[in-house]
């Protein structure tokens, strides 16, 4: 729609029914809102003495079934209300730069976008009727804030709930399944923090009262002292520790014993014993009494344990929030608005969700690229480090592709949107990282197996401890037995064991995403560490995947410029990949092709036609010989170029060889350095390609790759990978094409180039965003550091429990007279969980 048309349509609105002065005779279909000519209406219905007109019989039937419903809707949507002119926005593919906005005024607040449900190309910045069909415009997309949030357990990703709570398996607080761009308040953290500070306020005087019991008893009776401790401890244990008792009971009900089972048993036992000892001391046997004949009470132990566990939960929840920092940083890369260039050259800021494929967008210096697309006007350098990990800005000109979330550095760009919403690279990266963070590594099976036996074993150890001290311990035997059994229950922490792997995976995959290495699942990350053989596809992996003219040589009587001009003129009618290379070279050298006539294509050989009233033929050597083109001195040079792996195209003009054009797929600038680093790491490198042996050997010699398997059909690539695996090799396969997908899936780890096909990326376990093979080196470093971190966490968790439980049981008492207080055991348990998470967070700063 032209600007003039837009203004006429807008100025003609007298009310929201869309009736203009020229259309005053039109009626409105009360069901769909379309403008209907009463003389041409498909159907009519009478209601309350009034005739209503409909665009089709279907709308008429709906109206007849519930007329009041549609009349109410009509009055609310189409009520006469003054309107400002309605600007209609339609996507355009015109190559127009618009006005220079380098020094544009600050962007206004983004306006919502409304779209016609019948014609998605009609969009406006405020509600109203569609000027084409008269239907009420609707909001383009629902707000992201209304998206449904699901919650899951970091240790058990199979647990998914629609609202926050505790995991029924391990009792841990559930967290949002998808990280939000803005860090949302955590209701679990807020509740635990509130309970913690109230408990601190009550526990400090309780602890002081218990420690100064001897001095107090000179002033007050022991009974009053006990009742004061009961009054202070009860809110701490019963209110502050209520979540632990809830989760402990749920673990028993679900037959899934966990750390909260042990905490509830430990604190509950200490509190209940002390409560009964205060209220009814006479029911206990003499063995419980101390030398003064009093029953020892452990209100302060129960309260301090509860407070320390609350502290641990607060610290753990805060640390767990930080594990989503990588995804949150990625989400924040996307700008909130985009500057839409209208057909008339005017510009308007719109919400990012209002951008559609085909829209023209202006990106000014310092602004973020809003969506994935292609530059159609302007030149600038773009910082792509946020998604590729490469710090050097990339030059962008007409035809260059740009990625949403990257930053425009210097010039102004006009781009055309190609991928929007969930289709953008940034959105796909976020989704892939989110999925990877919830996946389970094979090494976690060990932790899961140990954890399944751990809690019952701890309860058994606590029972043995109680019995041992009851029958063999010093006086008061039962008091010692109770204290040590509680210490055993409290010090054991299966949570540290369960968190060891998932926390490292969450942080490690997030760190990889910021370096341009996307991990599809934890298994790929773990397996990559042990890969000893790396198989490469050639085209698009080692090379750029885009044929390029490397040499142009002319025969006597011709010039390279003339050779290129005639070749490009003829190739305008061809769809062959080599044609694109020749035309691109002509554009680069500002050589203008001429029109060609009498064009003919000979599959597998070449093409011919008339250019500038001369007979021109372009093709391979066999094509020249078939047409009896006499050989020139260039044939020897052509053969030398072919031995170097280049494809040589011969040009003949009026039956005489005029020149040759050598075309090759150039090796990526980063490939040589990447191969050198991978060879230094001791990997066996194999090139696997369907290209000719001569070309493959040429590339291999340049890169120093000794093993080359060439002329392999796509369906046989997977067989080669399987053969290598059958030799006992751990194989990674790197490729980018559809034909590589079976081999990527067959390998122990598939590595896809980010610039490759979606099929290859879906088949791979690891994706390199930029398609730079140095990303494999970074991925291996990340794999080693993540797995080392997991092993450190598991070692600490195993060692902590292996040492802590015997000490809590009293193994040091016969030798040193030392017993571990339940309070110290609680502090140690809290430290173990937090230390595992803190160690995992170190991966955020890992150098890869």
Short mmCIF file of C-alpha atoms in Angstrom, two decimals, residues 120-529:
data_model
loop_
_atom_site.label_atom_id
_atom_site.label_comp_id
_atom_site.label_asym_id
_atom_site.label_seq_id
_atom_site.Cartn_x
_atom_site.Cartn_y
_atom_site.Cartn_z
CA UNK A 120 -1.13 -10.69 7.85
CA UNK A 121 0.62 -8.06 5.73
CA UNK A 122 -1.70 -5.32 6.99
CA UNK A 123 -0.31 -4.00 10.26
CA UNK A 124 -0.90 -0.89 12.32
CA UNK A 125 0.35 0.74 15.49
CA UNK A 126 -3.06 1.08 17.14
CA UNK A 127 -6.29 -0.95 17.16
CA UNK A 128 -8.95 -0.35 14.53
CA UNK A 129 -10.48 -1.96 11.43
CA UNK A 130 -8.52 -3.33 8.49
CA UNK A 131 -8.80 -0.89 5.54
CA UNK A 132 -8.98 -3.86 3.16
CA UNK A 133 -11.61 -6.14 4.72
CA UNK A 134 -12.91 -4.10 7.68
CA UNK A 135 -12.10 -6.77 10.31
CA UNK A 136 -10.87 -5.62 13.70
CA UNK A 137 -7.07 -5.68 13.94
CA UNK A 138 -5.60 -7.96 16.62
CA UNK A 139 -2.35 -7.79 18.63
CA UNK A 140 0.44 -9.34 16.60
CA UNK A 141 1.86 -11.62 19.28
CA UNK A 142 1.16 -12.37 22.94
CA UNK A 143 3.55 -10.85 25.42
CA UNK A 144 6.42 -13.05 26.54
CA UNK A 145 5.39 -12.25 30.09
CA UNK A 146 2.22 -14.30 29.61
CA UNK A 147 4.16 -17.40 28.58
CA UNK A 148 3.63 -20.38 30.79
CA UNK A 149 6.52 -20.99 33.18
CA UNK A 150 7.36 -24.55 34.14
CA UNK A 151 9.51 -25.58 37.10
CA UNK A 152 11.96 -28.45 37.31
CA UNK A 153 14.52 -29.96 39.66
CA UNK A 154 18.21 -29.38 38.85
CA UNK A 155 19.02 -32.92 40.00
CA UNK A 156 16.00 -34.61 38.44
CA UNK A 157 15.06 -32.87 35.16
CA UNK A 158 12.28 -35.39 34.57
CA UNK A 159 10.35 -33.65 37.36
CA UNK A 160 8.34 -30.82 35.78
CA UNK A 161 5.60 -28.86 37.55
CA UNK A 162 3.47 -25.85 36.68
CA UNK A 163 4.29 -23.95 39.87
CA UNK A 164 7.22 -23.66 42.31
CA UNK A 165 7.63 -26.14 45.12
CA UNK A 166 9.87 -28.99 46.21
CA UNK A 167 11.09 -31.96 44.19
CA UNK A 168 9.23 -35.13 45.28
CA UNK A 169 12.41 -37.17 44.78
CA UNK A 170 15.17 -35.18 46.49
CA UNK A 171 13.22 -32.36 48.18
CA UNK A 172 15.24 -29.58 46.53
CA UNK A 173 13.47 -26.38 45.55
CA UNK A 174 12.28 -26.42 41.96
CA UNK A 175 13.52 -23.70 39.66
CA UNK A 176 12.16 -22.25 36.39
CA UNK A 177 12.76 -24.59 33.48
CA UNK A 178 13.57 -21.66 31.20
CA UNK A 179 15.72 -18.76 32.36
CA UNK A 180 14.13 -15.35 31.89
CA UNK A 181 16.05 -12.40 30.44
CA UNK A 182 15.45 -10.41 33.62
CA UNK A 183 16.35 -12.07 36.88
CA UNK A 184 13.01 -12.72 38.54
CA UNK A 185 12.48 -12.76 42.29
CA UNK A 186 12.71 -16.27 43.72
CA UNK A 187 9.80 -16.93 46.13
CA UNK A 188 11.64 -19.92 47.64
CA UNK A 189 14.73 -17.82 48.33
CA UNK A 190 12.63 -15.00 49.82
CA UNK A 191 10.80 -17.42 52.13
CA UNK A 192 13.98 -19.16 53.26
CA UNK A 193 15.73 -15.84 53.86
CA UNK A 194 12.84 -14.58 55.95
CA UNK A 195 12.78 -17.74 58.06
CA UNK A 196 16.57 -17.65 58.45
CA UNK A 197 16.72 -14.12 59.90
CA UNK A 198 13.84 -14.75 62.30
CA UNK A 199 15.55 -17.93 63.45
CA UNK A 200 18.86 -16.11 63.93
CA UNK A 201 17.11 -13.57 66.15
CA UNK A 202 15.76 -16.37 68.39
CA UNK A 203 18.73 -18.75 68.23
CA UNK A 204 21.36 -16.26 69.46
CA UNK A 205 19.71 -15.66 72.89
CA UNK A 206 18.87 -19.39 73.10
CA UNK A 207 22.52 -20.32 72.50
CA UNK A 208 23.66 -17.73 75.04
CA UNK A 209 21.16 -19.08 77.59
CA UNK A 210 22.32 -22.67 77.07
CA UNK A 211 26.03 -21.84 77.26
CA UNK A 212 25.57 -19.77 80.43
CA UNK A 213 23.32 -22.33 82.09
CA UNK A 214 25.62 -22.77 85.08
CA UNK A 215 25.67 -19.06 85.88
CA UNK A 216 21.93 -18.70 85.35
CA UNK A 217 21.12 -21.44 87.78
CA UNK A 218 22.40 -19.32 90.63
CA UNK A 219 19.68 -16.80 89.80
CA UNK A 220 16.83 -18.93 88.44
CA UNK A 221 15.71 -22.49 88.86
CA UNK A 222 16.84 -25.14 86.34
CA UNK A 223 13.20 -25.78 85.46
CA UNK A 224 12.68 -22.12 84.47
CA UNK A 225 15.87 -22.25 82.42
CA UNK A 226 14.52 -25.26 80.50
CA UNK A 227 11.14 -23.62 79.89
CA UNK A 228 12.84 -20.46 78.59
CA UNK A 229 14.89 -22.56 76.16
CA UNK A 230 11.70 -24.37 75.06
CA UNK A 231 9.98 -21.04 74.37
CA UNK A 232 12.87 -19.79 72.24
CA UNK A 233 13.52 -23.07 70.39
CA UNK A 234 9.94 -23.95 69.48
CA UNK A 235 9.37 -21.20 66.86
CA UNK A 236 12.78 -21.94 65.34
CA UNK A 237 12.26 -25.69 65.00
CA UNK A 238 8.51 -25.79 64.34
CA UNK A 239 8.15 -22.71 62.13
CA UNK A 240 11.65 -22.17 60.77
CA UNK A 241 12.20 -25.88 60.15
CA UNK A 242 8.65 -26.60 58.94
CA UNK A 243 9.71 -26.87 55.24
CA UNK A 244 12.24 -29.55 56.21
CA UNK A 245 9.64 -31.57 58.10
CA UNK A 246 7.26 -31.25 55.15
CA UNK A 247 9.87 -32.48 52.71
CA UNK A 248 11.05 -35.17 55.07
CA UNK A 249 7.52 -36.54 55.41
CA UNK A 250 7.01 -36.31 51.64
CA UNK A 251 10.20 -38.33 51.11
CA UNK A 252 8.85 -41.11 53.33
CA UNK A 253 5.42 -40.97 51.70
CA UNK A 254 6.99 -41.10 48.22
CA UNK A 255 9.49 -43.77 49.31
CA UNK A 256 12.33 -41.57 48.11
CA UNK A 257 14.54 -40.89 51.12
CA UNK A 258 16.76 -37.80 50.82
CA UNK A 259 18.69 -35.24 52.83
CA UNK A 260 15.49 -33.77 54.28
CA UNK A 261 14.63 -37.20 55.68
CA UNK A 262 17.86 -37.06 57.69
CA UNK A 263 17.44 -33.40 58.73
CA UNK A 264 13.84 -33.95 59.85
CA UNK A 265 14.83 -37.09 61.81
CA UNK A 266 17.83 -35.38 63.44
CA UNK A 267 16.25 -32.09 64.48
CA UNK A 268 12.91 -33.76 65.27
CA UNK A 269 14.57 -36.32 67.55
CA UNK A 270 16.63 -33.72 69.44
CA UNK A 271 13.64 -31.39 69.87
CA UNK A 272 11.10 -34.06 70.87
CA UNK A 273 13.50 -35.62 73.39
CA UNK A 274 14.21 -32.19 74.93
CA UNK A 275 10.47 -31.33 74.97
CA UNK A 276 9.55 -34.53 76.82
CA UNK A 277 12.55 -34.13 79.16
CA UNK A 278 11.25 -30.67 80.09
CA UNK A 279 7.57 -31.55 80.43
CA UNK A 280 7.79 -35.09 81.87
CA UNK A 281 11.37 -35.85 83.01
CA UNK A 282 10.24 -38.75 85.19
CA UNK A 283 9.55 -41.10 82.32
CA UNK A 284 13.24 -41.41 81.40
CA UNK A 285 15.49 -44.04 83.05
CA UNK A 286 18.40 -43.00 85.26
CA UNK A 287 20.93 -43.70 82.51
CA UNK A 288 19.82 -40.47 80.78
CA UNK A 289 20.68 -38.28 83.79
CA UNK A 290 24.00 -36.50 84.28
CA UNK A 291 26.08 -36.39 87.46
CA UNK A 292 23.78 -33.76 89.00
CA UNK A 293 20.72 -35.92 88.35
CA UNK A 294 19.38 -33.56 85.68
CA UNK A 295 18.33 -34.66 82.21
CA UNK A 296 20.46 -32.94 79.53
CA UNK A 297 18.37 -31.05 76.95
CA UNK A 298 19.32 -30.16 73.38
CA UNK A 299 17.02 -27.31 72.43
CA UNK A 300 19.98 -25.21 71.33
CA UNK A 301 21.29 -28.05 69.14
CA UNK A 302 17.92 -28.45 67.38
CA UNK A 303 17.59 -24.68 66.89
CA UNK A 304 21.15 -24.10 65.69
CA UNK A 305 20.93 -27.06 63.30
CA UNK A 306 17.70 -25.65 61.86
CA UNK A 307 19.22 -22.17 61.49
CA UNK A 308 22.37 -23.50 59.84
CA UNK A 309 20.38 -25.63 57.42
CA UNK A 310 18.32 -22.55 56.55
CA UNK A 311 21.57 -20.65 55.94
CA UNK A 312 22.71 -23.45 53.67
CA UNK A 313 19.45 -23.29 51.72
CA UNK A 314 19.76 -19.52 51.30
CA UNK A 315 23.37 -19.77 50.09
CA UNK A 316 22.53 -22.70 47.80
CA UNK A 317 19.52 -20.98 46.23
CA UNK A 318 21.54 -17.83 45.61
CA UNK A 319 24.37 -19.82 44.04
CA UNK A 320 21.94 -21.82 41.89
CA UNK A 321 20.50 -18.57 40.55
CA UNK A 322 23.94 -17.66 39.27
CA UNK A 323 24.20 -20.85 37.21
CA UNK A 324 21.63 -19.38 34.82
CA UNK A 325 23.78 -16.31 34.30
CA UNK A 326 25.07 -17.46 30.89
CA UNK A 327 21.59 -17.92 29.43
CA UNK A 328 20.40 -14.70 31.04
CA UNK A 329 23.33 -12.87 29.45
CA UNK A 330 22.42 -14.38 26.07
CA UNK A 331 18.79 -13.38 26.44
CA UNK A 332 19.78 -9.84 27.31
CA UNK A 333 21.71 -9.58 24.04
CA UNK A 334 18.45 -9.23 22.14
CA UNK A 335 17.25 -5.62 21.98
CA UNK A 336 13.73 -4.85 23.14
CA UNK A 337 12.83 -2.83 20.04
CA UNK A 338 13.69 -2.52 16.37
CA UNK A 339 13.59 0.52 14.11
CA UNK A 340 11.20 -0.30 11.26
CA UNK A 341 11.70 1.51 7.93
CA UNK A 342 8.29 2.21 6.38
CA UNK A 343 7.62 2.15 2.62
CA UNK A 344 7.53 5.96 2.50
CA UNK A 345 10.96 6.22 4.16
CA UNK A 346 9.61 7.14 7.59
CA UNK A 347 10.82 5.15 10.58
CA UNK A 348 9.16 3.88 13.73
CA UNK A 349 10.38 1.96 16.80
CA UNK A 350 8.39 -1.25 17.26
CA UNK A 351 8.60 -4.08 19.81
CA UNK A 352 10.93 -6.88 18.75
CA UNK A 353 8.02 -9.33 18.58
CA UNK A 354 6.42 -7.00 16.02
CA UNK A 355 9.16 -7.62 13.46
CA UNK A 356 8.18 -9.91 10.59
CA UNK A 357 10.19 -11.63 7.92
CA UNK A 358 10.82 -9.26 5.02
CA UNK A 359 10.73 -6.09 7.11
CA UNK A 360 13.40 -3.45 6.51
CA UNK A 361 15.13 -2.33 9.69
CA UNK A 362 17.64 0.43 10.38
CA UNK A 363 20.52 -0.32 12.76
CA UNK A 364 22.42 2.74 13.90
CA UNK A 365 25.97 2.85 15.33
CA UNK A 366 26.16 1.30 18.78
CA UNK A 367 22.80 -0.46 18.45
CA UNK A 368 22.21 -4.19 18.57
CA UNK A 369 21.13 -6.11 15.48
CA UNK A 370 17.48 -6.97 16.29
CA UNK A 371 16.99 -10.21 14.30
CA UNK A 372 18.84 -12.41 11.80
CA UNK A 373 18.91 -11.01 8.29
CA UNK A 374 20.91 -9.64 5.40
CA UNK A 375 22.36 -6.17 4.83
CA UNK A 376 20.68 -4.42 1.88
CA UNK A 377 22.33 -1.02 2.26
CA UNK A 378 25.21 0.53 4.18
CA UNK A 379 28.55 -0.68 5.50
CA UNK A 380 29.81 -1.18 9.03
CA UNK A 381 31.74 -3.51 11.31
CA UNK A 382 29.78 -5.73 13.70
CA UNK A 383 30.97 -7.15 17.01
CA UNK A 384 29.88 -10.81 16.97
CA UNK A 385 31.85 -11.89 20.03
CA UNK A 386 28.70 -12.46 22.12
CA UNK A 387 27.66 -15.42 19.99
CA UNK A 388 30.93 -16.55 18.39
CA UNK A 389 33.53 -15.85 21.07
CA UNK A 390 35.70 -14.04 18.49
CA UNK A 391 36.67 -10.51 19.63
CA UNK A 392 37.55 -9.03 16.21
CA UNK A 393 34.64 -7.12 14.58
CA UNK A 394 33.46 -8.42 11.20
CA UNK A 395 33.01 -6.09 8.22
CA UNK A 396 29.46 -6.05 6.81
CA UNK A 397 28.40 -4.71 3.40
CA UNK A 398 25.54 -5.33 0.94
CA UNK A 399 24.64 -9.01 0.97
CA UNK A 400 26.38 -9.77 4.30
CA UNK A 401 24.43 -11.77 6.83
CA UNK A 402 23.96 -10.35 10.32
CA UNK A 403 22.91 -12.08 13.53
CA UNK A 404 20.43 -10.82 16.10
CA UNK A 405 22.07 -9.73 19.35
CA UNK A 406 25.40 -8.69 17.81
CA UNK A 407 26.45 -5.04 18.04
CA UNK A 408 26.80 -2.61 15.15
CA UNK A 409 29.99 -0.66 15.71
CA UNK A 410 30.55 2.22 13.31
CA UNK A 411 28.20 2.76 10.36
CA UNK A 412 24.48 2.71 9.70
CA UNK A 413 22.98 -0.46 8.20
CA UNK A 414 19.66 -1.14 6.53
CA UNK A 415 18.87 -4.82 6.87
CA UNK A 416 16.08 -7.10 5.76
CA UNK A 417 14.72 -9.46 8.42
CA UNK A 418 14.95 -13.15 7.49
CA UNK A 419 14.64 -15.05 10.76
CA UNK A 420 12.53 -13.67 13.59
CA UNK A 421 11.23 -14.86 16.95
CA UNK A 422 12.20 -18.41 17.88
CA UNK A 423 13.88 -18.93 14.49
CA UNK A 424 16.77 -16.55 15.18
CA UNK A 425 20.20 -17.96 15.94
CA UNK A 426 20.14 -16.37 19.40
CA UNK A 427 16.80 -18.00 20.26
CA UNK A 428 18.06 -21.37 19.02
CA UNK A 429 21.25 -21.00 21.06
CA UNK A 430 19.25 -20.23 24.21
CA UNK A 431 16.98 -23.24 23.61
CA UNK A 432 19.91 -25.57 22.96
CA UNK A 433 21.78 -24.42 26.07
CA UNK A 434 18.62 -24.73 28.19
CA UNK A 435 18.08 -28.30 26.98
CA UNK A 436 21.73 -29.20 27.55
CA UNK A 437 21.70 -27.87 31.09
CA UNK A 438 18.83 -30.22 31.96
CA UNK A 439 20.46 -33.29 30.38
CA UNK A 440 22.28 -35.94 32.39
CA UNK A 441 25.88 -37.02 31.86
CA UNK A 442 26.78 -40.74 31.98
CA UNK A 443 29.09 -40.08 34.94
CA UNK A 444 26.03 -39.08 36.95
CA UNK A 445 24.86 -42.69 36.96
CA UNK A 446 27.53 -43.42 39.57
CA UNK A 447 26.30 -40.63 41.82
CA UNK A 448 22.68 -41.70 41.32
CA UNK A 449 23.47 -45.30 42.20
CA UNK A 450 25.35 -44.31 45.35
CA UNK A 451 22.62 -41.83 46.35
CA UNK A 452 19.95 -44.54 46.07
CA UNK A 453 21.64 -46.50 48.86
CA UNK A 454 23.03 -43.54 50.76
CA UNK A 455 20.15 -42.40 53.00
CA UNK A 456 19.15 -45.90 54.16
CA UNK A 457 22.83 -46.56 54.90
CA UNK A 458 23.06 -43.36 56.98
CA UNK A 459 19.93 -44.24 58.96
CA UNK A 460 21.40 -47.70 59.58
CA UNK A 461 24.71 -46.10 60.69
CA UNK A 462 22.81 -43.80 63.07
CA UNK A 463 20.97 -46.79 64.57
CA UNK A 464 24.24 -48.71 65.06
CA UNK A 465 25.78 -45.61 66.65
CA UNK A 466 22.86 -45.29 69.07
CA UNK A 467 23.06 -48.96 70.08
CA UNK A 468 26.85 -48.90 70.45
CA UNK A 469 26.84 -45.88 72.74
CA UNK A 470 23.83 -47.19 74.66
CA UNK A 471 25.56 -50.41 75.67
CA UNK A 472 29.27 -49.52 75.54
CA UNK A 473 29.45 -45.77 76.00
CA UNK A 474 30.32 -43.78 79.14
CA UNK A 475 27.68 -42.30 81.43
CA UNK A 476 25.20 -40.86 80.67
CA UNK A 477 25.04 -43.56 78.02
CA UNK A 478 21.64 -42.84 76.48
CA UNK A 479 22.35 -39.11 76.28
CA UNK A 480 25.62 -39.76 74.45
CA UNK A 481 23.91 -42.29 72.21
CA UNK A 482 21.19 -39.81 71.25
CA UNK A 483 23.64 -36.97 70.61
CA UNK A 484 25.97 -39.01 68.40
CA UNK A 485 23.11 -40.61 66.43
CA UNK A 486 21.71 -37.14 65.70
CA UNK A 487 25.19 -35.98 64.62
CA UNK A 488 25.41 -38.90 62.16
CA UNK A 489 22.02 -38.05 60.68
CA UNK A 490 22.83 -34.36 60.33
CA UNK A 491 26.37 -34.52 58.93
CA UNK A 492 25.45 -36.79 56.01
CA UNK A 493 24.64 -34.78 52.90
CA UNK A 494 23.44 -36.64 49.82
CA UNK A 495 22.65 -33.24 48.35
CA UNK A 496 26.35 -32.57 47.69
CA UNK A 497 26.62 -35.91 45.93
CA UNK A 498 23.60 -35.22 43.72
CA UNK A 499 24.60 -31.64 42.89
CA UNK A 500 28.15 -32.50 41.85
CA UNK A 501 27.35 -33.28 38.22
CA UNK A 502 24.31 -31.13 37.26
CA UNK A 503 25.79 -27.91 38.65
CA UNK A 504 29.01 -28.35 36.64
CA UNK A 505 27.02 -29.24 33.49
CA UNK A 506 24.80 -26.17 33.88
CA UNK A 507 27.73 -23.79 34.27
CA UNK A 508 29.93 -25.55 31.69
CA UNK A 509 27.35 -25.52 28.89
CA UNK A 510 26.60 -21.88 29.62
CA UNK A 511 30.32 -21.04 29.43
CA UNK A 512 30.54 -22.83 26.11
CA UNK A 513 27.66 -20.81 24.67
CA UNK A 514 29.46 -17.55 25.42
CA UNK A 515 32.49 -18.88 23.48
CA UNK A 516 30.52 -19.98 20.41
CA UNK A 517 30.44 -23.67 21.38
CA UNK A 518 26.91 -25.07 21.77
CA UNK A 519 26.57 -28.33 23.67
CA UNK A 520 23.42 -30.26 22.78
CA UNK A 521 23.59 -32.64 25.75
CA UNK A 522 25.82 -33.53 28.68
CA UNK A 523 26.77 -36.88 27.15
CA UNK A 524 28.46 -35.14 24.20
CA UNK A 525 30.41 -32.91 26.59
CA UNK A 526 31.61 -35.91 28.59
CA UNK A 527 32.45 -38.05 25.55
CA UNK A 528 34.46 -35.33 23.78
CA UNK A 529 37.11 -35.50 26.49
#
